[in-house]
XYZ file of C-alpha atoms in Angstrom:
733
model
C -24.403 -39.883 -179.637
C -23.314 -38.880 -176.088
C -20.525 -36.563 -175.195
C -18.622 -39.525 -173.982
C -19.029 -41.239 -177.150
C -17.794 -38.221 -179.084
C -14.655 -38.226 -177.006
C -13.986 -41.921 -177.384
C -14.525 -41.649 -181.155
C -11.635 -39.058 -181.135
C -9.201 -41.540 -179.750
C -8.683 -43.618 -182.988
C -8.299 -40.308 -184.871
C -5.620 -38.955 -182.552
C -3.844 -42.349 -182.753
C -3.803 -42.231 -186.538
C -2.571 -38.713 -186.569
C 0.298 -39.607 -184.068
C 1.191 -42.521 -186.163
C 1.331 -40.420 -189.179
C 4.013 -38.290 -187.413
C 5.870 -41.373 -186.065
C 6.010 -43.190 -189.419
C 7.424 -40.363 -191.483
C 10.194 -41.866 -193.810
C 13.543 -41.098 -192.656
C 15.415 -41.998 -195.900
C 16.200 -39.329 -198.435
C 14.532 -39.804 -201.859
C 11.035 -40.670 -200.454
C 8.345 -39.496 -202.807
C 5.574 -37.426 -201.122
C 6.796 -38.469 -197.684
C 3.828 -37.252 -195.866
C 1.397 -39.215 -197.943
C 3.633 -42.244 -197.459
C 3.344 -41.653 -193.720
C -0.445 -41.646 -194.099
C -0.310 -44.870 -195.878
C 1.676 -46.537 -193.157
C -0.469 -45.063 -190.364
C -3.595 -46.339 -192.156
C -2.385 -49.832 -192.607
C -1.158 -50.135 -189.028
C -4.392 -48.808 -187.695
C -6.468 -50.933 -189.998
C -4.605 -54.223 -189.169
C -4.729 -53.314 -185.474
C -8.537 -52.750 -185.680
C -9.017 -56.114 -187.395
C -6.814 -57.961 -184.949
C -8.515 -56.337 -181.883
C -11.996 -57.594 -183.151
C -10.554 -61.060 -183.779
C -8.769 -61.359 -180.480
C -11.644 -59.907 -178.326
C -14.081 -61.971 -180.386
C -12.261 -65.126 -179.514
C -12.336 -64.140 -175.916
C -16.022 -63.371 -176.039
C -15.545 -59.807 -174.896
C -16.745 -57.625 -177.702
C -17.767 -54.952 -175.157
C -17.303 -51.262 -174.914
C -14.738 -51.353 -172.044
C -12.650 -53.818 -173.889
C -12.567 -51.737 -176.947
C -11.938 -48.395 -174.978
C -8.933 -50.166 -173.263
C -7.688 -51.387 -176.606
C -7.716 -47.922 -178.247
C -6.227 -46.081 -175.170
C -3.476 -48.664 -175.311
C -2.937 -48.109 -179.072
C -2.992 -44.208 -178.477
C -0.412 -44.585 -175.785
C 1.889 -46.674 -178.112
C 1.467 -44.172 -180.838
C 2.390 -41.198 -178.534
C 5.298 -43.109 -177.222
C 6.556 -43.738 -180.793
C 6.222 -40.062 -181.494
C 8.359 -39.267 -178.446
C 11.025 -41.745 -179.237
C 11.132 -40.398 -182.894
C 11.497 -36.813 -181.649
C 14.286 -37.762 -179.186
C 16.246 -39.442 -181.902
C 15.802 -36.554 -184.289
C 16.879 -33.921 -181.689
C 20.579 -32.936 -182.435
C 23.085 -33.595 -179.668
C 24.956 -30.710 -178.314
C 28.311 -30.161 -179.707
C 31.369 -29.898 -177.503
C 32.545 -26.249 -177.096
C 35.980 -27.208 -178.338
C 34.660 -28.726 -181.525
C 34.628 -26.697 -184.739
C 31.169 -25.200 -185.529
C 28.986 -27.437 -187.567
C 27.290 -25.838 -190.427
C 23.494 -25.840 -189.985
C 21.134 -25.130 -192.778
C 18.369 -22.691 -192.302
C 15.562 -25.191 -192.946
C 16.766 -27.570 -190.243
C 16.911 -24.737 -187.654
C 13.337 -23.605 -188.459
C 11.939 -27.087 -188.328
C 13.755 -28.003 -185.159
C 15.562 -31.025 -186.911
C 19.006 -31.928 -187.408
C 21.192 -30.781 -190.222
C 20.900 -34.164 -191.835
C 16.974 -33.735 -191.676
C 17.221 -30.778 -193.950
C 18.202 -32.980 -196.906
C 15.349 -32.846 -199.343
C 13.342 -36.064 -199.172
C 12.791 -35.907 -202.860
C 13.827 -38.378 -205.430
C 15.919 -36.432 -207.918
C 14.734 -38.578 -210.654
C 11.045 -38.201 -209.985
C 9.599 -35.004 -211.401
C 6.418 -35.717 -209.366
C 7.819 -35.431 -206.005
C 6.524 -32.669 -203.709
C 7.420 -29.387 -205.237
C 9.291 -28.075 -202.354
C 12.134 -29.831 -200.347
C 10.661 -32.097 -197.704
C 12.434 -32.662 -194.365
C 11.671 -35.761 -192.471
C 11.910 -33.708 -189.302
C 9.534 -31.053 -190.318
C 7.400 -29.607 -187.624
C 3.666 -28.890 -188.038
C 4.281 -25.118 -188.548
C 6.770 -26.184 -191.401
C 3.976 -28.154 -193.006
C 1.616 -25.254 -192.920
C 4.322 -23.061 -194.419
C 4.894 -25.458 -197.267
C 1.132 -25.727 -197.881
C 0.895 -21.812 -197.918
C 3.841 -21.597 -200.231
C 2.380 -24.271 -202.556
C -0.869 -22.422 -202.818
C 1.038 -19.083 -203.445
C 3.071 -20.571 -206.220
C 0.281 -22.494 -207.875
C -1.280 -21.162 -211.026
C -4.919 -20.434 -211.502
C -5.667 -23.785 -212.905
C -3.976 -25.741 -210.179
C -5.822 -23.652 -207.531
C -9.069 -24.342 -209.303
C -8.356 -28.090 -209.311
C -7.262 -28.051 -205.663
C -10.312 -25.935 -204.614
C -12.768 -28.181 -206.360
C -11.340 -31.353 -204.746
C -11.236 -29.709 -201.335
C -14.857 -28.411 -201.651
C -16.251 -31.783 -202.681
C -14.345 -33.539 -199.798
C -15.763 -31.069 -197.231
C -19.385 -31.123 -198.547
C -19.255 -34.983 -198.585
C -18.038 -34.766 -194.915
C -21.053 -32.597 -194.162
C -23.445 -35.259 -195.866
C -21.681 -38.150 -194.195
C -22.269 -36.465 -190.718
C -25.828 -35.366 -191.346
C -27.227 -38.445 -193.098
C -28.359 -41.665 -191.500
C -27.048 -44.912 -192.925
C -29.480 -45.826 -195.660
C -27.657 -48.011 -198.093
C -29.824 -50.998 -199.264
C -27.247 -53.732 -198.637
C -26.365 -52.217 -195.229
C -29.927 -52.622 -194.088
C -29.902 -56.327 -195.141
C -26.468 -57.574 -193.983
C -23.749 -54.867 -193.420
C -25.134 -53.303 -190.434
C -27.136 -56.335 -188.888
C -23.949 -58.344 -188.599
C -22.430 -55.585 -186.409
C -25.542 -55.765 -184.201
C -25.213 -59.655 -184.018
C -21.742 -59.327 -182.833
C -22.561 -56.744 -180.224
C -25.432 -58.802 -178.898
C -23.405 -62.101 -178.896
C -20.148 -60.589 -177.661
C -18.257 -62.715 -180.098
C -17.867 -63.476 -183.713
C -19.578 -66.960 -183.923
C -21.896 -67.537 -186.800
C -25.617 -67.490 -186.117
C -28.669 -68.964 -187.693
C -29.999 -66.571 -190.408
C -31.877 -66.576 -193.593
C -29.442 -64.028 -195.077
C -26.208 -65.907 -195.807
C -24.326 -62.606 -196.664
C -24.526 -61.791 -192.981
C -21.837 -64.615 -192.400
C -20.261 -65.399 -195.732
C -19.219 -61.939 -197.100
C -15.779 -60.780 -195.768
C -16.413 -58.406 -192.781
C -13.271 -56.106 -192.838
C -15.284 -52.879 -193.327
C -17.849 -53.984 -190.730
C -15.035 -54.615 -188.233
C -14.209 -50.847 -188.466
C -17.942 -50.013 -187.971
C -17.940 -52.303 -184.973
C -15.343 -50.164 -183.305
C -17.541 -47.025 -183.807
C -20.594 -48.902 -182.628
C -18.976 -49.837 -179.292
C -17.215 -46.584 -178.846
C -20.206 -44.256 -179.557
C -23.261 -46.564 -178.799
C -24.812 -45.819 -182.102
C -24.402 -45.537 -185.932
C -24.090 -41.751 -186.141
C -20.538 -41.846 -187.355
C -20.787 -44.971 -189.600
C -20.508 -42.968 -192.848
C -17.100 -41.670 -191.915
C -15.370 -44.923 -192.564
C -16.079 -44.639 -196.356
C -15.471 -40.920 -196.207
C -11.987 -41.545 -194.713
C -11.397 -44.292 -197.222
C -12.215 -41.961 -200.030
C -9.558 -39.301 -198.660
C -7.013 -42.076 -198.540
C -7.833 -42.964 -202.064
C -7.294 -39.411 -203.206
C -3.976 -39.009 -201.360
C -2.630 -42.291 -202.531
C -3.715 -41.957 -206.216
C -1.846 -38.581 -206.266
C 1.201 -40.163 -204.725
C 1.163 -42.981 -207.338
C 1.110 -40.276 -209.923
C 4.207 -38.666 -208.401
C 5.872 -42.056 -208.239
C 5.295 -42.504 -211.957
C 6.953 -39.142 -212.765
C 3.934 -36.635 -212.435
C 4.460 -33.145 -211.160
C 2.150 -31.106 -208.928
C -0.380 -30.395 -211.825
C -0.440 -34.147 -212.696
C -1.118 -35.062 -209.108
C -3.945 -32.521 -208.938
C -5.493 -33.662 -212.105
C -5.442 -37.176 -210.856
C -7.156 -36.171 -207.559
C -9.669 -34.014 -209.477
C -10.724 -36.831 -211.882
C -11.177 -39.290 -209.164
C -12.812 -36.780 -206.732
C -15.462 -35.718 -209.242
C -16.314 -39.308 -210.309
C -20.001 -39.716 -209.217
C -19.347 -43.317 -207.828
C -16.690 -41.953 -205.545
C -18.748 -38.909 -204.516
C -21.737 -41.000 -203.545
C -19.796 -43.829 -201.813
C -17.760 -41.407 -199.517
C -21.110 -40.811 -197.654
C -22.178 -44.356 -197.584
C -21.807 -47.551 -195.478
C -20.951 -49.574 -198.544
C -17.558 -51.229 -198.593
C -16.041 -50.610 -201.964
C -14.095 -47.524 -201.141
C -12.553 -49.280 -198.163
C -11.350 -52.044 -200.487
C -10.159 -49.593 -202.991
C -8.060 -47.671 -200.360
C -6.321 -50.929 -199.212
C -5.467 -51.911 -202.831
C -4.303 -48.317 -203.485
C -1.947 -48.631 -200.458
C -0.664 -51.794 -201.760
C 0.082 -50.251 -205.133
C 1.947 -47.294 -203.808
C 4.187 -49.468 -201.719
C 4.855 -51.755 -204.610
C 5.959 -48.765 -206.754
C 8.361 -47.759 -204.000
C 9.967 -51.234 -204.538
C 10.606 -50.805 -208.287
C 13.880 -48.954 -207.935
C 15.068 -49.764 -204.476
C 15.249 -52.805 -202.198
C 12.157 -52.996 -199.965
C 12.818 -52.823 -196.249
C 11.176 -55.182 -193.823
C 8.780 -52.511 -192.594
C 7.494 -51.910 -196.116
C 7.142 -55.657 -196.535
C 5.026 -55.892 -193.471
C 2.918 -53.029 -194.823
C 2.308 -54.965 -198.093
C 1.347 -58.047 -196.094
C -1.106 -55.760 -194.054
C -2.540 -54.246 -197.247
C -2.971 -57.681 -198.769
C -4.680 -59.125 -195.721
C -6.939 -56.010 -195.268
C -8.029 -56.353 -198.896
C -8.865 -59.908 -198.415
C -10.850 -59.511 -195.316
C -12.839 -56.538 -196.760
C -13.659 -57.688 -200.372
C -11.950 -60.608 -202.006
C -12.435 -59.173 -205.425
C -9.712 -56.585 -204.577
C -7.099 -59.417 -204.592
C -7.557 -59.466 -208.369
C -5.501 -56.276 -208.409
C -3.264 -57.087 -205.406
C -2.018 -60.297 -206.957
C -0.592 -58.660 -210.106
C 0.815 -55.888 -208.026
C 2.712 -58.373 -205.864
C 3.980 -60.165 -208.903
C 5.345 -56.828 -210.220
C 7.023 -56.149 -206.875
C 8.566 -59.745 -206.768
C 9.970 -59.444 -210.309
C 11.465 -55.963 -209.481
C 13.103 -57.114 -206.373
C 14.510 -60.275 -208.059
C 15.894 -58.134 -210.947
C 17.653 -55.756 -208.398
C 18.974 -58.756 -206.407
C 20.359 -60.367 -209.598
C 21.839 -57.081 -210.892
C 23.471 -56.328 -207.606
C 24.975 -59.743 -207.407
C 26.095 -59.660 -211.106
C 27.943 -56.394 -210.312
C 29.501 -57.819 -207.209
C 30.656 -60.986 -208.977
C 32.268 -58.942 -211.789
C 34.439 -57.078 -209.344
C 35.068 -59.442 -206.408
C 35.913 -63.144 -205.763
C 35.951 -65.182 -202.567
C 39.174 -66.375 -200.883
C 39.117 -69.604 -203.083
C 38.904 -67.632 -206.304
C 35.088 -68.286 -206.636
C 32.578 -65.628 -207.279
C 29.933 -65.140 -204.743
C 26.452 -66.559 -205.547
C 23.352 -64.413 -205.657
C 21.832 -66.407 -202.741
C 21.368 -63.430 -200.386
C 19.333 -61.299 -202.615
C 17.200 -64.193 -203.853
C 16.712 -65.451 -200.221
C 15.695 -61.955 -199.146
C 13.086 -61.658 -201.876
C 11.620 -65.107 -201.319
C 11.650 -64.496 -197.526
C 9.927 -61.047 -198.090
C 7.206 -62.919 -200.269
C 6.663 -65.477 -197.606
C 6.368 -62.776 -195.000
C 3.818 -60.957 -196.943
C 1.683 -63.964 -197.260
C 2.077 -64.737 -193.454
C 1.136 -61.213 -192.403
C -1.922 -61.430 -194.774
C -2.835 -64.770 -193.371
C -2.786 -63.359 -189.790
C -5.246 -60.643 -190.800
C -7.688 -62.632 -192.796
C -6.977 -66.116 -191.598
C -9.372 -66.313 -188.574
C -12.349 -65.289 -190.836
C -11.489 -67.811 -193.405
C -11.028 -70.503 -190.786
C -14.536 -69.798 -189.416
C -15.914 -69.942 -192.969
C -14.146 -73.168 -193.729
C -15.153 -74.825 -190.498
C -18.749 -73.889 -191.186
C -19.041 -74.548 -194.973
C -16.145 -76.812 -195.783
C -14.674 -74.252 -198.094
C -12.842 -70.970 -197.435
C -14.948 -69.140 -200.061
C -18.163 -70.140 -198.372
C -21.263 -72.150 -199.424
C -21.753 -73.215 -203.120
C -24.635 -70.606 -203.617
C -21.893 -67.897 -202.921
C -19.203 -69.487 -204.999
C -21.582 -69.934 -207.934
C -23.475 -66.606 -207.755
C -20.815 -63.997 -208.321
C -17.705 -65.747 -209.970
C -17.816 -66.662 -213.636
C -18.759 -70.298 -214.326
C -17.566 -70.226 -217.920
C -14.043 -69.330 -218.937
C -14.013 -69.902 -222.672
C -12.824 -66.914 -224.734
C -16.165 -66.015 -226.267
C -17.934 -65.958 -222.841
C -15.223 -63.796 -221.377
C -15.298 -61.434 -224.264
C -19.209 -61.040 -223.968
C -18.926 -60.510 -220.279
C -16.147 -57.902 -220.705
C -18.156 -56.020 -223.263
C -21.310 -55.996 -221.040
C -19.185 -54.728 -218.069
C -17.812 -52.066 -220.262
C -21.120 -51.032 -221.580
C -22.549 -50.629 -218.057
C -19.361 -48.789 -216.864
C -19.514 -46.242 -219.848
C -23.260 -45.779 -219.768
C -24.529 -42.209 -220.373
C -27.999 -40.557 -220.380
C -28.243 -40.852 -224.079
C -30.743 -43.628 -224.541
C -30.141 -44.183 -228.220
C -26.527 -44.660 -227.466
C -27.193 -47.138 -224.793
C -29.580 -49.060 -226.867
C -27.210 -49.229 -229.990
C -24.335 -50.355 -227.836
C -26.403 -53.100 -226.197
C -27.985 -54.276 -229.341
C -24.433 -54.560 -230.891
C -23.270 -56.656 -228.015
C -26.297 -59.009 -227.999
C -26.062 -59.413 -231.846
C -22.345 -60.091 -231.525
C -22.720 -62.551 -228.647
C -25.196 -64.349 -230.786
C -22.889 -64.538 -233.700
C -20.192 -66.229 -231.686
C -22.590 -68.599 -229.987
C -22.921 -67.038 -226.524
C -26.240 -66.267 -224.833
C -25.873 -62.809 -223.398
C -28.270 -63.600 -220.572
C -26.538 -67.022 -219.743
C -26.761 -67.571 -215.969
C -23.219 -68.829 -216.134
C -21.944 -65.442 -216.895
C -24.819 -63.292 -215.475
C -25.572 -62.723 -211.788
C -28.898 -64.104 -210.492
C -31.907 -63.421 -212.775
C -30.669 -60.069 -213.993
C -31.195 -59.074 -217.653
C -28.759 -57.104 -219.697
C -28.698 -54.205 -220.445
C -29.525 -52.039 -217.438
C -29.332 -48.314 -217.294
C -26.528 -47.194 -215.105
C -26.160 -43.467 -215.739
C -28.343 -42.220 -212.995
C -26.285 -40.951 -209.846
C -27.087 -43.893 -207.494
C -24.455 -45.049 -205.192
C -24.833 -48.722 -206.226
C -24.562 -48.581 -210.013
C -23.748 -45.069 -211.333
C -21.479 -45.221 -214.386
C -18.157 -43.292 -214.817
C -17.970 -42.544 -218.697
C -15.795 -39.450 -218.293
C -13.236 -40.937 -215.941
C -13.320 -44.275 -217.726
C -12.578 -42.609 -221.043
C -9.669 -40.564 -219.667
C -8.318 -43.772 -217.959
C -8.593 -45.758 -221.212
C -6.699 -43.181 -223.119
C -3.992 -42.827 -220.519
C -3.550 -46.643 -220.353
C -3.240 -46.882 -224.029
C -0.596 -44.168 -224.188
C 1.251 -45.519 -221.208
C 1.392 -48.915 -222.936
C 2.310 -47.768 -226.413
C 4.240 -44.573 -225.905
C 5.137 -44.176 -222.100
C 7.781 -41.637 -222.757
C 5.238 -39.345 -224.098
C 3.640 -38.792 -220.742
C 6.538 -39.940 -218.404
C 9.907 -39.647 -220.003
C 11.799 -40.187 -216.768
C 9.705 -43.056 -215.668
C 8.908 -44.854 -218.960
C 9.638 -48.414 -217.567
C 7.668 -48.169 -214.326
C 4.908 -46.495 -216.043
C 4.466 -49.176 -218.688
C 4.771 -51.825 -216.018
C 2.231 -50.172 -213.978
C -0.270 -49.882 -216.948
C 0.229 -53.595 -217.594
C -0.838 -54.451 -214.020
C -3.831 -52.122 -214.227
C -4.872 -53.791 -217.567
C -4.219 -57.288 -216.194
C -6.511 -56.471 -213.112
C -9.322 -55.354 -215.491
C -8.924 -58.424 -217.643
C -8.858 -60.657 -214.692
C -11.963 -59.019 -213.272
C -13.935 -59.443 -216.407
C -12.899 -63.050 -216.742
C -13.763 -63.850 -213.020
C -16.753 -61.730 -212.044
C -20.192 -62.076 -213.687
C -21.921 -58.961 -215.187
C -24.509 -57.488 -212.829
C -26.356 -54.127 -212.982
C -24.378 -52.858 -209.872
C -21.139 -54.149 -211.182
C -19.664 -50.578 -211.466
C -19.131 -50.414 -207.660
C -17.355 -53.800 -207.890
C -14.740 -52.380 -210.120
C -14.190 -49.303 -208.240
C -10.794 -50.568 -207.008
C -9.514 -50.786 -210.474
C -10.643 -47.257 -211.335
C -8.769 -45.894 -208.290
C -5.611 -47.700 -209.552
C -6.052 -46.429 -213.044
C -6.838 -42.890 -212.561
C -3.128 -41.840 -212.080
C -2.718 -42.814 -215.925
C -5.404 -40.348 -216.816
C -3.817 -37.582 -214.627
C -0.365 -38.206 -216.303
C -1.869 -38.130 -219.740
C -3.874 -35.021 -219.198
C -0.775 -33.196 -217.730
C 1.362 -34.315 -220.817
C -1.473 -33.111 -223.234
C -1.598 -29.621 -221.385
C 2.130 -29.348 -221.576
C 1.842 -29.430 -225.382
C -1.184 -27.176 -225.662
C 0.801 -24.739 -227.844
C 3.010 -25.505 -231.027
C 6.555 -24.729 -230.323
C 8.256 -22.080 -232.336
C 5.036 -20.305 -233.203
C 4.096 -17.126 -231.467
C 0.398 -17.095 -230.451
C -0.314 -20.608 -231.411
C -3.840 -21.601 -230.650
C -4.826 -24.316 -228.296
C -5.101 -27.642 -230.042
C -8.508 -29.417 -230.342
C -7.339 -32.259 -228.157
C -6.495 -29.705 -225.359
C -9.768 -28.008 -225.603
C -11.553 -31.405 -225.607
C -9.667 -32.290 -222.405
C -10.634 -29.083 -220.682
C -14.200 -29.597 -221.705
C -14.075 -33.139 -220.262
C -12.682 -31.818 -216.999
C -15.506 -29.175 -216.855
C -18.102 -31.905 -217.397
C -16.462 -34.091 -214.758
C -16.660 -31.192 -212.237
C -20.274 -30.716 -213.089
C -20.979 -34.470 -212.692
C -19.323 -34.423 -209.287
C -21.313 -31.452 -208.099
C -24.548 -32.842 -209.385
C -23.794 -36.236 -207.737
C -23.290 -34.572 -204.213
C -26.244 -32.266 -204.768
C -28.932 -34.741 -206.200
C -27.277 -38.156 -205.848
C -29.250 -41.052 -204.405
C -30.024 -41.968 -201.623
C -28.195 -38.981 -199.927
C -28.508 -35.554 -201.440
C -28.269 -32.031 -200.414
C -31.191 -30.568 -202.216
C -34.539 -31.823 -203.574
C -36.876 -34.552 -202.231
C -34.957 -36.553 -199.577
C -32.484 -33.767 -198.765
C -30.449 -34.410 -195.661
C -31.473 -31.001 -194.431
C -35.194 -31.411 -194.760
C -35.836 -35.144 -194.157
C -36.099 -36.653 -190.583
C -33.506 -39.110 -189.326
C -35.941 -41.974 -189.580
C -37.177 -41.060 -193.078
C -33.609 -40.750 -194.228
C -33.057 -44.368 -193.505
C -36.046 -45.199 -195.706
C -35.380 -43.023 -198.756
C -35.051 -45.905 -200.900
C -38.335 -47.509 -199.612
C -40.314 -44.599 -197.996
C -43.441 -46.755 -197.688
C -41.721 -49.073 -195.318
C -40.865 -46.461 -192.637
C -44.241 -46.481 -190.919
C -44.793 -50.110 -191.411
C -41.691 -51.043 -189.399
C -42.630 -48.600 -186.719
C -46.165 -49.944 -186.486
C -45.029 -53.692 -186.070
C -42.317 -52.745 -183.669
C -44.584 -50.683 -181.485
C -47.037 -53.563 -181.329
C -44.208 -55.913 -180.278
C -42.862 -53.509 -177.642
C -46.270 -52.981 -176.136
C -46.715 -56.719 -175.832
C -43.848 -56.797 -173.517
C -42.078 -59.475 -175.635
C -38.436 -60.329 -174.661
C -37.376 -62.973 -177.102
C -38.386 -62.122 -180.668
C -38.265 -64.304 -183.771
C -37.274 -63.110 -187.265
C -38.783 -64.280 -190.522
C -37.247 -62.836 -193.630
C -35.932 -63.604 -197.023
C -32.315 -63.258 -198.434
C -32.624 -59.579 -199.524
C -34.912 -58.288 -196.802
C -34.134 -55.386 -194.423
C -33.217 -56.551 -190.900
C -31.319 -53.517 -189.551
C -34.553 -51.415 -188.575
C -35.595 -54.240 -186.041
C -32.320 -53.749 -184.211
C -32.941 -49.980 -183.809
C -36.652 -50.140 -183.062
C -36.541 -53.063 -180.668
C -33.385 -51.977 -178.683
C -33.823 -52.055 -174.852
C -34.560 -48.703 -173.072
C -31.078 -48.908 -171.476
C -29.570 -49.116 -174.856
C -28.896 -52.972 -174.676
C -29.474 -54.991 -177.823
C -32.765 -56.894 -178.267
C -32.986 -60.599 -178.256
C -33.635 -61.406 -181.915
C -33.380 -64.869 -183.153
C -33.918 -66.240 -186.641
C -36.784 -68.809 -187.221
C -35.037 -69.713 -190.556
C -31.509 -70.729 -191.331
C -29.403 -71.397 -194.412
C -26.476 -72.561 -192.407
C -26.679 -76.310 -192.165
C -24.975 -76.547 -188.793
C -26.965 -73.747 -187.264
C -30.620 -74.667 -186.773
C -33.204 -71.925 -186.331
C -35.034 -71.094 -183.221
C -38.193 -72.989 -182.458
C -41.134 -70.580 -183.044
C -42.739 -71.866 -179.857
C -39.673 -70.514 -177.882
C -40.234 -66.765 -178.741
C -42.665 -64.278 -177.292
C -43.310 -62.416 -180.665
C -42.517 -62.733 -184.371
C -41.650 -59.963 -186.814
C -41.672 -60.652 -190.582
C -40.643 -58.750 -193.740
C -41.270 -59.599 -197.327
C -43.698 -62.487 -197.826
C -46.760 -62.942 -195.697
C -47.272 -66.545 -196.726
C -43.670 -67.398 -195.620
C -44.259 -65.771 -192.401
C -47.639 -67.581 -191.836
C -45.947 -70.893 -192.188
C -43.792 -70.321 -189.141
C -46.464 -68.716 -186.920
C -47.777 -71.086 -184.224
C -51.277 -72.171 -184.359
C -53.631 -69.798 -182.400
C -51.278 -66.686 -182.859
C -52.529 -63.437 -184.218
C -50.805 -62.478 -187.568
C -50.961 -58.879 -188.759
C -49.450 -57.662 -192.016
C -49.157 -54.349 -193.775
C -47.605 -54.418 -197.134
C -43.960 -55.311 -196.542
C -43.917 -55.739 -192.831
C -45.860 -57.940 -190.281
C -45.884 -59.300 -186.760
C -47.438 -62.230 -184.795
C -48.243 -62.344 -181.236
C -49.531 -65.315 -178.994
C -52.976 -65.167 -177.431
C -53.381 -62.680 -174.583
C -50.575 -60.374 -175.809
């Protein structure tokens, strides 16, 4: 990455930081206002990034100058918003004849007005920031608050915070050092970015890998910005890393909204940060954490609307969160849907309550009581606006898919491969048990076998084939070990157990863990449970299903943090001097210690990016890091690409199967000046996009099957193959 690329990559970061300052909540009573500002800045920036891609793609100008101009414009707008905000917050000079106005010390130190010194803390929320938060606080004030929080924290809280911070920083190091090497990314996540760059637009293309065009591209849109700003993929892993940081901040804020104090928030962040799936995905080019971040943003905005009428700005944020979830991973809507229902019910209840109170105390001039039309209309209008904003964000992609395949969810093979095809209660039960078995998998093989056998025998007893293709993805066979720290399938038994306990307590005895927020806590637990039940009734079991349910884990972790905090509050028996810690408390501490160990081991030895051992990011070359999953392919790709380059071929044909790696060709065959190679597919699964004629290309590169490649090689061409990779050249080349 060039120096110019590094500077350009800093522009979006600067814009997000400025937006965080500009969107600080002004109203008193905002819970964790800085984290709320981060949510607002993330949603604004994410929606802008998606819309920039859609607009420039429609104009056929997906180019570096266009993207640089778009981000400089956004940076200028963010800076202007900060300037306007500061001017409005600057106190006006008082006339000399006026009586002196009392000024609080906090406002004077922060440079804000006296009104800004009102603590932005909900008095009824024990989980609000532990120190008074001023909406006009200067950066130095934030640093002072952070220092004070560290000074007043106990040893346990410091240990929790230190562990989380340490993991986040180490993950940042790995994300910067490691080359993108996720399997799916080599197949379709990253190739679609290269196709967009080569074409200059978002039109679909002939391909043998349908996921390059049918899977929602929201996360790849963010990668496209980095690709055009920096000229390469060196910073790709930072998208998921940033999404992981957002998940931690928002999960902690949700805990505060549900009544959790500082320790409960730290416990929530700790459990989430040490979950191996989260640790491994923060350094990846997968898309699950990005989806989870948008879902979490929707959740925290919904919780803000449980006790106060939602403003139009927050409604726009809910629409953006819904649209960004849909354009990133449609499965995330399984959680966003119940969340929006909860928001709508809460807003309707408040509207009806307010109107009922008004009708009981006032009448119109004709003696009639006012009707609750205004509140209902506002709620309905807000709901419609949420859907409209979401449609603006995800609509263009869905329109392209519908135009291509006649259905907004893509071709039949996609609609039938992942979603459940049977919805009878026995099938849903078996699917849920298999998903749970994979999510709670441990290294204890006897336990895994016993659980799987019980599920298989139980399925047979109720007349369900546990390997039924209608409830099982592809040709996969249940069970499949998932305990190993692999980014695509690693289980989360510790976090899952804590979440399960927290959810049960929140449903049955919410006052036990959140006495001041029992109603919202139970409602939130119902939403989380609904999302899990909907997921298990809509998504087929698959060996890598744990990452697909990551959004639900992020939503549910606050329940674990709240329960753990409540348990630790009761670790001694009242009225007894020197009472010993309860068995439950000791067990909870042991689980937290094991969770910390799991997180450290995941970042140290996790696959396919690790700090130590074979394949370490410190000892493995850039090219070999890309092939950690398939090291035998590294030299084969280089061998074939070298032969094609030496032949002087300009137009190159691709022959591959649905799960083959395409991305290495885009790297190896790139033009000397950095321009994209001309790669065209000789196969196509898109009915309206015919493949290129093999006679129209100068060379052919193949992956996977030699017989499949041979069928497309023109007569008289020379075909060479080594294991997984091959190439074909015409006579004389």
